């Protein structure tokens, strides 16, 4: 970020064909985008040429039940797509500067494996990797991993907290200069600069050390997307970027100040965590053009799809109710994505939306902040949030791809730059440098890797 004036951070959130539920049906969308590497490579290169801070990839380790029922022909969700870490490895080879963010669940992975994968991508990319830590809220995922149901919300977050601590400890397995690789002396690494973690906790037992050197960024940038109270606490303690969703400036300000205060309570600086809410922009050269683009997408949504998505988000059945009527009162708190449920209930009440109207809104922007208008209008509202403690930047969610991102690059970015709100060139090489984040020093407690080797409980760390 510039040293002369605070500027926005911008992520390009690449959902295969775009974020609108009917994006794949748009005539300008690449219908097979989820398994089309050339599609992703071209978009990644366009985002890098536009100087975006990062690419952001979501993920789920399971197809939801409704994707296989009678509605499957309409596609309630885009179910055929690359695993994100695999995809980012490929994108690292066709880009040079843009950050690479992959989503991976702490509920359905093991810390050692995931720490090694992210460290590998950080090395491959020259310091551009980031991990979007999620706990997973899809019941169908649990059934792919030997469980009958989703773990309780609080248990998922306890596991996530321990998982992250283990991963950070593993990334600190080596000092930065541990690997000498001296051919003349035959010394490959200095055993005095290697450390075992020897972690034993509620969920994990991990010995260490990690079998890859400390990566260019020290740790990958840590991204977190939960906005429940447990999610905000985890974000305040550890996250460096927070992806969130608020519909109004006051709600955005409240979230922003809450997470920053939690960071300070954990001994961090407010600048150590960047708040980047999602924005779903539909941009036209005129208001009429923007509205026409949005209406074209909305007209592609099948009402049953909108209702199915809403039922999943709220965690209740709605089909037996009048769709032109309001939501029922006293909806129970879901065990899945609690913050998204609360957001949608607030939106429905504030705007007086019927069940079907709310379903169509969710299907459009997936519960995120939706802005339809001219470049000037879109920049006006982004600037308002940015300058008034509502955001440090935004995760841009194109309605369809590639056209929605092209519109943002060609129409919105010039106005952001005219106002001095976004960079014209990269000033660094790593994602941490783009975001103005410090490279973490080693700060976890370890045992020397050679300690106890004589007793057979740890192998010598020398080659």
Short mmCIF file of C-alpha atoms in Angstrom, two decimals:
data_model
loop_
_atom_site.label_atom_id
_atom_site.label_comp_id
_atom_site.label_asym_id
_atom_site.label_seq_id
_atom_site.Cartn_x
_atom_site.Cartn_y
_atom_site.Cartn_z
CA UNK A 1 0.00 0.00 0.00
CA UNK A 2 1.20 3.52 -0.72
CA UNK A 3 3.31 5.37 1.82
CA UNK A 4 1.82 8.73 0.77
CA UNK A 5 -1.87 8.15 1.38
CA UNK A 6 -3.91 5.30 2.75
CA UNK A 7 -5.42 3.35 -0.10
CA UNK A 8 -7.91 0.53 -0.41
CA UNK A 9 -6.98 -3.12 -0.59
CA UNK A 10 -8.88 -4.98 -3.29
CA UNK A 11 -9.40 -8.70 -3.71
CA UNK A 12 -10.90 -10.39 -6.75
CA UNK A 13 -13.17 -13.15 -5.45
CA UNK A 14 -13.28 -15.73 -8.23
CA UNK A 15 -16.35 -17.93 -7.95
CA UNK A 16 -16.23 -20.02 -11.17
CA UNK A 17 -18.82 -18.31 -13.37
CA UNK A 18 -19.47 -15.39 -11.01
CA UNK A 19 -21.32 -14.82 -7.75
CA UNK A 20 -24.86 -14.49 -8.99
CA UNK A 21 -26.73 -17.79 -8.55
CA UNK A 22 -27.69 -17.76 -12.24
CA UNK A 23 -24.32 -16.53 -13.50
CA UNK A 24 -23.58 -19.74 -15.39
CA UNK A 25 -26.67 -19.12 -17.54
CA UNK A 26 -25.52 -15.64 -18.58
CA UNK A 27 -24.63 -15.54 -22.31
CA UNK A 28 -21.24 -13.99 -21.48
CA UNK A 29 -20.27 -16.57 -18.84
CA UNK A 30 -17.91 -19.51 -19.29
CA UNK A 31 -20.26 -22.35 -18.31
CA UNK A 32 -17.46 -24.89 -17.66
CA UNK A 33 -15.39 -22.33 -15.74
CA UNK A 34 -14.92 -24.49 -12.65
CA UNK A 35 -12.68 -26.94 -14.50
CA UNK A 36 -11.29 -24.60 -17.15
CA UNK A 37 -7.77 -23.58 -16.15
CA UNK A 38 -7.36 -21.19 -19.10
CA UNK A 39 -10.45 -19.31 -17.85
CA UNK A 40 -8.90 -18.86 -14.40
CA UNK A 41 -5.47 -17.99 -15.79
CA UNK A 42 -6.86 -15.23 -18.02
CA UNK A 43 -8.89 -13.74 -15.17
CA UNK A 44 -5.93 -13.95 -12.77
CA UNK A 45 -3.69 -12.17 -15.28
CA UNK A 46 -6.33 -9.48 -15.87
CA UNK A 47 -6.67 -8.91 -12.11
CA UNK A 48 -2.90 -8.71 -11.77
CA UNK A 49 -2.62 -6.23 -14.65
CA UNK A 50 -5.22 -4.14 -12.79
CA UNK A 51 -3.01 -4.32 -9.62
CA UNK A 52 -5.47 -6.15 -7.38
CA UNK A 53 -3.95 -7.20 -4.07
CA UNK A 54 -5.16 -10.77 -4.29
CA UNK A 55 -7.29 -13.48 -5.81
CA UNK A 56 -9.70 -15.18 -3.41
CA UNK A 57 -11.06 -18.72 -3.86
CA UNK A 58 -13.87 -20.20 -1.77
CA UNK A 59 -14.34 -23.93 -1.27
CA UNK A 60 -16.60 -26.65 0.06
CA UNK A 61 -15.70 -30.30 0.58
CA UNK A 62 -19.14 -31.53 -0.38
CA UNK A 63 -22.13 -30.96 -2.62
CA UNK A 64 -25.24 -29.91 -0.72
CA UNK A 65 -28.21 -32.25 -0.71
CA UNK A 66 -30.41 -29.98 -2.79
CA UNK A 67 -27.85 -30.07 -5.60
CA UNK A 68 -28.88 -33.69 -6.30
CA UNK A 69 -32.64 -33.41 -6.08
CA UNK A 70 -35.28 -32.22 -8.49
CA UNK A 71 -33.69 -28.77 -8.58
CA UNK A 72 -30.33 -30.03 -9.80
CA UNK A 73 -31.12 -29.21 -13.41
CA UNK A 74 -31.33 -25.52 -12.38
CA UNK A 75 -28.07 -25.69 -10.36
CA UNK A 76 -28.65 -24.22 -6.92
CA UNK A 77 -24.88 -24.05 -6.46
CA UNK A 78 -21.92 -24.39 -8.78
CA UNK A 79 -20.81 -27.91 -7.87
CA UNK A 80 -18.06 -28.75 -10.41
CA UNK A 81 -14.84 -26.90 -9.64
CA UNK A 82 -11.15 -27.32 -8.91
CA UNK A 83 -9.79 -27.86 -5.42
CA UNK A 84 -8.41 -24.37 -4.62
CA UNK A 85 -4.89 -25.19 -3.41
CA UNK A 86 -4.30 -27.22 -6.55
CA UNK A 87 -5.63 -24.37 -8.69
CA UNK A 88 -3.50 -21.75 -6.92
CA UNK A 89 -0.38 -23.80 -7.56
CA UNK A 90 -1.12 -23.49 -11.26
CA UNK A 91 -2.00 -19.79 -11.05
CA UNK A 92 1.24 -19.10 -9.18
CA UNK A 93 3.10 -20.15 -12.33
CA UNK A 94 1.25 -17.71 -14.62
CA UNK A 95 1.32 -14.64 -12.32
CA UNK A 96 4.08 -12.72 -10.56
CA UNK A 97 2.63 -10.24 -8.06
CA UNK A 98 -0.97 -10.90 -7.14
CA UNK A 99 -1.73 -12.62 -3.83
CA UNK A 100 -3.26 -16.10 -3.85
CA UNK A 101 -5.90 -16.90 -1.22
CA UNK A 102 -7.31 -20.41 -0.84
CA UNK A 103 -10.08 -21.51 1.50
CA UNK A 104 -9.42 -24.62 3.59
CA UNK A 105 -11.45 -26.00 6.47
CA UNK A 106 -10.05 -26.68 9.93
CA UNK A 107 -12.88 -29.18 10.47
CA UNK A 108 -11.91 -31.55 7.65
CA UNK A 109 -8.13 -31.24 7.47
CA UNK A 110 -5.10 -31.97 9.65
CA UNK A 111 -2.75 -29.14 10.68
CA UNK A 112 0.49 -30.75 9.50
CA UNK A 113 -0.78 -31.47 5.99
CA UNK A 114 -2.36 -28.05 5.53
CA UNK A 115 0.61 -26.15 6.98
CA UNK A 116 2.89 -27.95 4.55
CA UNK A 117 0.65 -27.20 1.56
CA UNK A 118 0.37 -23.48 2.29
CA UNK A 119 4.10 -23.18 2.97
CA UNK A 120 4.70 -24.91 -0.36
CA UNK A 121 2.51 -22.44 -2.26
CA UNK A 122 4.21 -19.55 -0.48
CA UNK A 123 7.58 -20.85 -1.74
CA UNK A 124 6.27 -21.60 -5.25
CA UNK A 125 4.72 -18.12 -5.58
CA UNK A 126 7.60 -16.19 -4.04
CA UNK A 127 5.60 -15.07 -0.99
CA UNK A 128 2.03 -14.59 -2.21
CA UNK A 129 0.05 -17.28 -0.37
CA UNK A 130 -2.83 -16.74 2.05
CA UNK A 131 -5.12 -19.12 3.90
CA UNK A 132 -8.80 -18.34 4.34
CA UNK A 133 -9.55 -20.30 7.49
CA UNK A 134 -13.12 -21.60 7.72
CA UNK A 135 -14.83 -24.08 10.03
CA UNK A 136 -17.38 -25.29 7.41
CA UNK A 137 -21.13 -24.99 7.81
CA UNK A 138 -22.34 -27.52 5.23
CA UNK A 139 -23.99 -30.61 6.71
CA UNK A 140 -23.16 -32.59 3.57
CA UNK A 141 -19.43 -32.09 4.16
CA UNK A 142 -19.59 -33.88 7.51
CA UNK A 143 -21.01 -36.96 5.80
CA UNK A 144 -17.96 -37.10 3.52
CA UNK A 145 -15.70 -37.42 6.54
CA UNK A 146 -17.29 -40.20 8.55
CA UNK A 147 -19.67 -38.02 10.57
CA UNK A 148 -23.43 -38.09 10.68
CA UNK A 149 -23.81 -34.39 11.35
CA UNK A 150 -21.98 -31.09 11.53
CA UNK A 151 -19.93 -30.50 14.68
CA UNK A 152 -21.49 -27.95 17.02
CA UNK A 153 -20.61 -24.34 16.27
CA UNK A 154 -18.54 -23.77 19.42
CA UNK A 155 -16.67 -27.05 19.02
CA UNK A 156 -15.79 -26.15 15.42
CA UNK A 157 -14.27 -22.88 16.62
CA UNK A 158 -12.33 -24.53 19.47
CA UNK A 159 -10.88 -26.93 16.94
CA UNK A 160 -10.12 -24.03 14.57
CA UNK A 161 -8.29 -22.09 17.28
CA UNK A 162 -6.09 -25.07 18.16
CA UNK A 163 -5.61 -25.96 14.49
CA UNK A 164 -4.30 -22.47 13.71
CA UNK A 165 -1.95 -22.46 16.71
CA UNK A 166 -0.48 -25.78 15.54
CA UNK A 167 -0.08 -24.54 11.95
CA UNK A 168 1.66 -21.37 13.13
CA UNK A 169 3.97 -23.42 15.32
CA UNK A 170 4.83 -25.68 12.41
CA UNK A 171 5.60 -22.69 10.17
CA UNK A 172 8.08 -21.68 12.88
CA UNK A 173 9.87 -25.04 12.74
CA UNK A 174 12.97 -23.49 11.18
CA UNK A 175 14.88 -20.27 11.51
CA UNK A 176 15.06 -18.33 8.27
CA UNK A 177 18.74 -19.19 7.68
CA UNK A 178 18.61 -22.81 8.90
CA UNK A 179 19.28 -24.36 5.49
CA UNK A 180 22.97 -23.90 4.68
CA UNK A 181 23.24 -26.42 1.82
CA UNK A 182 27.05 -26.24 1.87
CA UNK A 183 28.32 -28.77 -0.66
CA UNK A 184 31.94 -28.42 0.46
CA UNK A 185 31.32 -29.23 4.13
CA UNK A 186 28.40 -31.55 3.53
CA UNK A 187 26.17 -29.61 5.94
CA UNK A 188 22.65 -29.32 4.56
CA UNK A 189 21.06 -27.50 7.52
CA UNK A 190 22.03 -26.31 10.97
CA UNK A 191 20.39 -28.61 13.57
CA UNK A 192 20.57 -25.79 16.14
CA UNK A 193 18.06 -23.86 14.03
CA UNK A 194 15.45 -26.64 13.78
CA UNK A 195 12.65 -27.02 16.33
CA UNK A 196 10.06 -29.62 17.30
CA UNK A 197 6.58 -28.47 18.22
CA UNK A 198 5.56 -31.43 20.43
CA UNK A 199 1.95 -30.24 20.61
CA UNK A 200 -0.66 -32.16 22.61
CA UNK A 201 -4.11 -30.62 22.82
CA UNK A 202 -7.84 -31.29 22.82
CA UNK A 203 -7.97 -32.18 19.12
CA UNK A 204 -4.42 -32.67 17.85
CA UNK A 205 -1.12 -34.30 18.68
CA UNK A 206 1.66 -33.02 16.41
CA UNK A 207 5.38 -33.63 16.91
CA UNK A 208 6.99 -31.61 14.09
CA UNK A 209 9.14 -30.13 12.72
CA UNK A 210 7.56 -29.25 9.38
CA UNK A 211 9.50 -30.79 6.52
CA UNK A 212 9.81 -27.60 4.46
CA UNK A 213 11.87 -24.46 5.22
CA UNK A 214 10.29 -21.32 6.61
CA UNK A 215 8.51 -19.65 3.72
CA UNK A 216 9.13 -16.20 2.19
CA UNK A 217 6.34 -14.53 4.21
CA UNK A 218 7.21 -16.41 7.41
CA UNK A 219 3.59 -17.50 7.52
CA UNK A 220 1.02 -17.24 4.74
CA UNK A 221 -1.30 -14.29 5.29
CA UNK A 222 -4.14 -15.44 7.56
CA UNK A 223 -7.66 -14.68 6.30
CA UNK A 224 -10.82 -15.39 8.27
CA UNK A 225 -14.43 -15.18 7.16
CA UNK A 226 -16.59 -15.91 10.22
CA UNK A 227 -18.59 -13.02 11.70
CA UNK A 228 -20.24 -14.74 14.66
CA UNK A 229 -18.97 -13.82 18.11
CA UNK A 230 -16.63 -16.83 18.07
CA UNK A 231 -15.51 -15.89 14.57
CA UNK A 232 -14.79 -12.29 15.56
CA UNK A 233 -12.80 -13.45 18.57
CA UNK A 234 -10.68 -15.73 16.38
CA UNK A 235 -10.24 -12.87 13.91
CA UNK A 236 -9.17 -10.45 16.63
CA UNK A 237 -6.65 -12.93 17.98
CA UNK A 238 -5.10 -14.14 14.75
CA UNK A 239 -6.57 -12.96 11.43
CA UNK A 240 -4.73 -10.49 9.22
CA UNK A 241 -7.56 -10.08 6.69
CA UNK A 242 -11.25 -10.48 7.55
CA UNK A 243 -13.77 -11.18 4.80
CA UNK A 244 -17.21 -10.18 6.02
CA UNK A 245 -20.69 -9.10 4.94
CA UNK A 246 -22.65 -6.08 6.17
CA UNK A 247 -25.51 -4.36 4.39
CA UNK A 248 -25.30 -0.86 5.88
CA UNK A 249 -22.60 1.61 6.94
CA UNK A 250 -23.58 1.53 10.65
CA UNK A 251 -23.41 -2.27 10.71
CA UNK A 252 -20.08 -2.19 8.86
CA UNK A 253 -18.70 0.36 11.33
CA UNK A 254 -19.83 -1.69 14.32
CA UNK A 255 -18.15 -4.82 12.95
CA UNK A 256 -14.99 -2.93 12.02
CA UNK A 257 -14.58 -1.37 15.45
CA UNK A 258 -15.43 -4.62 17.24
CA UNK A 259 -12.78 -6.68 15.45
CA UNK A 260 -10.13 -3.94 15.73
CA UNK A 261 -10.84 -3.66 19.48
CA UNK A 262 -10.49 -7.42 19.87
CA UNK A 263 -7.14 -7.25 18.07
CA UNK A 264 -5.94 -4.61 20.52
CA UNK A 265 -7.18 -6.74 23.43
CA UNK A 266 -4.95 -9.52 22.14
CA UNK A 267 -1.91 -7.23 22.13
CA UNK A 268 -2.03 -6.44 18.43
CA UNK A 269 -2.20 -3.17 16.51
CA UNK A 270 -5.48 -2.26 14.79
CA UNK A 271 -3.48 -2.12 11.56
CA UNK A 272 -2.54 -5.79 11.97
CA UNK A 273 -5.98 -6.81 10.71
CA UNK A 274 -7.54 -5.55 7.47
CA UNK A 275 -11.35 -5.59 7.23
CA UNK A 276 -12.41 -6.39 3.64
CA UNK A 277 -16.17 -6.84 3.22
CA UNK A 278 -17.57 -8.37 0.08
CA UNK A 279 -19.10 -6.09 -2.54
CA UNK A 280 -21.26 -7.35 -5.41
CA UNK A 281 -21.03 -4.55 -8.01
CA UNK A 282 -23.21 -4.34 -11.09
CA UNK A 283 -21.82 -1.40 -13.02
CA UNK A 284 -23.07 0.43 -16.08
CA UNK A 285 -22.13 3.67 -17.77
CA UNK A 286 -25.60 4.90 -16.82
CA UNK A 287 -28.03 3.95 -14.06
CA UNK A 288 -30.36 2.48 -16.68
CA UNK A 289 -27.59 0.31 -18.13
CA UNK A 290 -26.60 -0.98 -14.69
CA UNK A 291 -30.20 -1.81 -13.83
CA UNK A 292 -30.68 -3.58 -17.15
CA UNK A 293 -27.60 -5.74 -16.46
CA UNK A 294 -28.91 -6.62 -13.03
CA UNK A 295 -32.42 -7.39 -14.27
CA UNK A 296 -30.97 -9.67 -16.96
CA UNK A 297 -29.29 -11.74 -14.25
CA UNK A 298 -32.28 -11.73 -11.90
CA UNK A 299 -34.55 -12.96 -14.66
CA UNK A 300 -32.38 -16.07 -14.98
CA UNK A 301 -33.05 -17.20 -11.40
CA UNK A 302 -35.59 -19.98 -11.02
CA UNK A 303 -37.79 -19.19 -7.97
CA UNK A 304 -37.25 -22.69 -6.55
CA UNK A 305 -33.51 -22.11 -6.65
CA UNK A 306 -33.86 -18.84 -4.75
CA UNK A 307 -36.00 -20.56 -2.13
CA UNK A 308 -33.59 -23.49 -1.82
CA UNK A 309 -30.62 -21.18 -1.24
CA UNK A 310 -32.56 -19.19 1.35
CA UNK A 311 -33.58 -22.35 3.22
CA UNK A 312 -29.96 -23.42 3.39
CA UNK A 313 -28.80 -20.01 4.62
CA UNK A 314 -31.48 -19.80 7.31
CA UNK A 315 -31.38 -23.46 8.31
CA UNK A 316 -35.17 -23.95 8.18
CA UNK A 317 -37.83 -25.21 5.75
CA UNK A 318 -39.94 -22.52 4.08
CA UNK A 319 -41.79 -24.25 1.23
CA UNK A 320 -44.94 -24.83 3.25
CA UNK A 321 -45.34 -21.08 3.86
CA UNK A 322 -46.88 -18.39 1.61
CA UNK A 323 -43.91 -17.13 -0.42
CA UNK A 324 -45.39 -13.64 -0.75
CA UNK A 325 -45.60 -13.37 3.04
CA UNK A 326 -42.98 -12.53 5.67
CA UNK A 327 -40.55 -14.89 7.34
CA UNK A 328 -41.87 -16.67 10.43
CA UNK A 329 -41.06 -15.19 13.81
CA UNK A 330 -38.56 -16.68 16.27
CA UNK A 331 -36.45 -18.59 13.76
CA UNK A 332 -34.04 -20.77 15.80
CA UNK A 333 -30.32 -20.04 15.65
CA UNK A 334 -28.68 -22.30 13.07
CA UNK A 335 -25.75 -24.60 13.84
CA UNK A 336 -24.26 -23.62 10.47
CA UNK A 337 -23.38 -20.04 9.43
CA UNK A 338 -24.85 -18.05 12.31
CA UNK A 339 -23.61 -14.62 11.25
CA UNK A 340 -25.07 -15.00 7.74
CA UNK A 341 -28.41 -16.09 9.18
CA UNK A 342 -28.49 -13.00 11.41
CA UNK A 343 -27.58 -10.74 8.48
CA UNK A 344 -30.44 -12.07 6.35
CA UNK A 345 -32.99 -11.77 9.13
CA UNK A 346 -31.94 -8.16 9.68
CA UNK A 347 -32.15 -7.43 5.94
CA UNK A 348 -35.65 -8.93 5.64
CA UNK A 349 -36.92 -6.92 8.60
CA UNK A 350 -35.26 -3.64 7.58
CA UNK A 351 -36.57 -3.75 3.98
CA UNK A 352 -39.86 -5.55 4.65
CA UNK A 353 -39.04 -8.36 2.23
CA UNK A 354 -41.27 -11.35 1.60
CA UNK A 355 -39.81 -14.87 1.66
CA UNK A 356 -39.47 -14.95 -2.13
CA UNK A 357 -38.06 -11.41 -2.32
CA UNK A 358 -35.43 -12.30 0.26
CA UNK A 359 -34.64 -15.50 -1.62
CA UNK A 360 -34.07 -13.56 -4.84
CA UNK A 361 -31.80 -11.10 -3.01
CA UNK A 362 -29.75 -13.93 -1.52
CA UNK A 363 -29.47 -15.68 -4.86
CA UNK A 364 -28.21 -12.48 -6.42
CA UNK A 365 -25.42 -11.34 -4.09
CA UNK A 366 -25.36 -14.39 -1.76
CA UNK A 367 -26.07 -12.15 1.21
CA UNK A 368 -23.29 -9.66 0.47
CA UNK A 369 -23.47 -5.93 -0.09
CA UNK A 370 -25.07 -5.38 -3.48
CA UNK A 371 -24.44 -2.11 -5.35
CA UNK A 372 -26.00 -1.40 -8.74
CA UNK A 373 -25.12 1.82 -10.55
CA UNK A 374 -22.61 3.96 -12.37
CA UNK A 375 -18.87 3.91 -11.62
CA UNK A 376 -19.23 7.19 -9.75
CA UNK A 377 -22.01 5.82 -7.54
CA UNK A 378 -20.13 2.60 -6.79
CA UNK A 379 -16.97 4.53 -5.87
CA UNK A 380 -19.02 6.97 -3.77
CA UNK A 381 -20.35 4.21 -1.53
CA UNK A 382 -17.02 2.35 -1.38
CA UNK A 383 -15.26 5.59 -0.43
CA UNK A 384 -17.87 6.32 2.25
CA UNK A 385 -17.20 3.00 3.97
CA UNK A 386 -13.45 3.23 3.52
CA UNK A 387 -13.14 6.74 4.98
CA UNK A 388 -15.57 6.16 7.85
CA UNK A 389 -14.21 3.07 9.58
CA UNK A 390 -16.34 0.59 7.69
CA UNK A 391 -13.64 -1.12 5.63
CA UNK A 392 -9.93 -1.21 4.83
CA UNK A 393 -10.73 -2.48 1.36
CA UNK A 394 -13.12 -4.79 -0.42
CA UNK A 395 -13.38 -8.30 -1.80
CA UNK A 396 -14.93 -7.68 -5.22
CA UNK A 397 -17.51 -10.32 -6.16
CA UNK A 398 -18.21 -10.05 -9.91
CA UNK A 399 -21.81 -10.98 -10.77
CA UNK A 400 -20.59 -13.10 -13.70
CA UNK A 401 -17.20 -13.90 -15.18
CA UNK A 402 -15.31 -12.70 -17.02
CA UNK A 403 -17.54 -9.73 -17.93
CA UNK A 404 -18.38 -8.57 -14.41
CA UNK A 405 -14.71 -8.26 -13.46
CA UNK A 406 -13.90 -6.60 -16.78
CA UNK A 407 -16.60 -3.98 -16.09
CA UNK A 408 -15.11 -3.25 -12.67
CA UNK A 409 -11.57 -2.98 -14.05
CA UNK A 410 -12.51 -0.78 -16.99
CA UNK A 411 -15.14 1.43 -15.33
CA UNK A 412 -14.65 1.50 -11.54
CA UNK A 413 -10.86 1.34 -11.12
CA UNK A 414 -10.18 4.51 -13.15
CA UNK A 415 -12.53 6.45 -10.84
CA UNK A 416 -10.92 4.94 -7.72
CA UNK A 417 -7.51 6.00 -9.05
CA UNK A 418 -8.74 9.46 -10.00
CA UNK A 419 -9.64 9.94 -6.33
CA UNK A 420 -6.33 8.51 -5.14
CA UNK A 421 -8.00 5.52 -3.49
CA UNK A 422 -6.20 2.69 -5.28
CA UNK A 423 -2.67 2.01 -6.48
CA UNK A 424 -1.42 2.38 -10.03
CA UNK A 425 1.55 0.02 -9.53
CA UNK A 426 2.60 -2.67 -7.08
CA UNK A 427 5.13 -1.41 -4.55
CA UNK A 428 6.31 -4.82 -3.34
CA UNK A 429 6.48 -8.47 -4.29
CA UNK A 430 4.74 -10.32 -1.47
CA UNK A 431 1.12 -10.22 -0.41
CA UNK A 432 2.21 -8.91 2.99
CA UNK A 433 3.91 -5.99 1.25
CA UNK A 434 0.79 -5.27 -0.82
CA UNK A 435 -1.36 -5.15 2.32
CA UNK A 436 1.13 -3.34 4.55
CA UNK A 437 1.39 -6.32 6.93
CA UNK A 438 4.49 -7.18 8.93
CA UNK A 439 6.37 -10.42 8.31
CA UNK A 440 6.00 -12.44 11.53
CA UNK A 441 9.12 -13.46 13.39
CA UNK A 442 9.35 -16.88 15.00
CA UNK A 443 7.38 -16.62 18.20
CA UNK A 444 6.14 -20.07 19.18
CA UNK A 445 7.58 -22.24 21.92
CA UNK A 446 9.42 -25.28 20.59
CA UNK A 447 11.98 -27.86 21.58
CA UNK A 448 15.28 -28.10 19.77
CA UNK A 449 14.82 -30.84 17.18
CA UNK A 450 17.91 -32.62 18.50
CA UNK A 451 16.73 -32.66 22.14
CA UNK A 452 15.99 -36.14 23.43
CA UNK A 453 17.43 -37.83 20.35
CA UNK A 454 19.74 -39.95 22.51
CA UNK A 455 16.67 -41.39 24.20
CA UNK A 456 15.06 -42.29 20.92
CA UNK A 457 12.16 -39.84 21.05
CA UNK A 458 13.40 -37.51 18.32
CA UNK A 459 15.52 -38.14 15.27
CA UNK A 460 18.63 -35.96 14.79
CA UNK A 461 17.91 -32.97 12.61
CA UNK A 462 21.20 -33.09 10.69
CA UNK A 463 21.40 -34.47 7.19
#
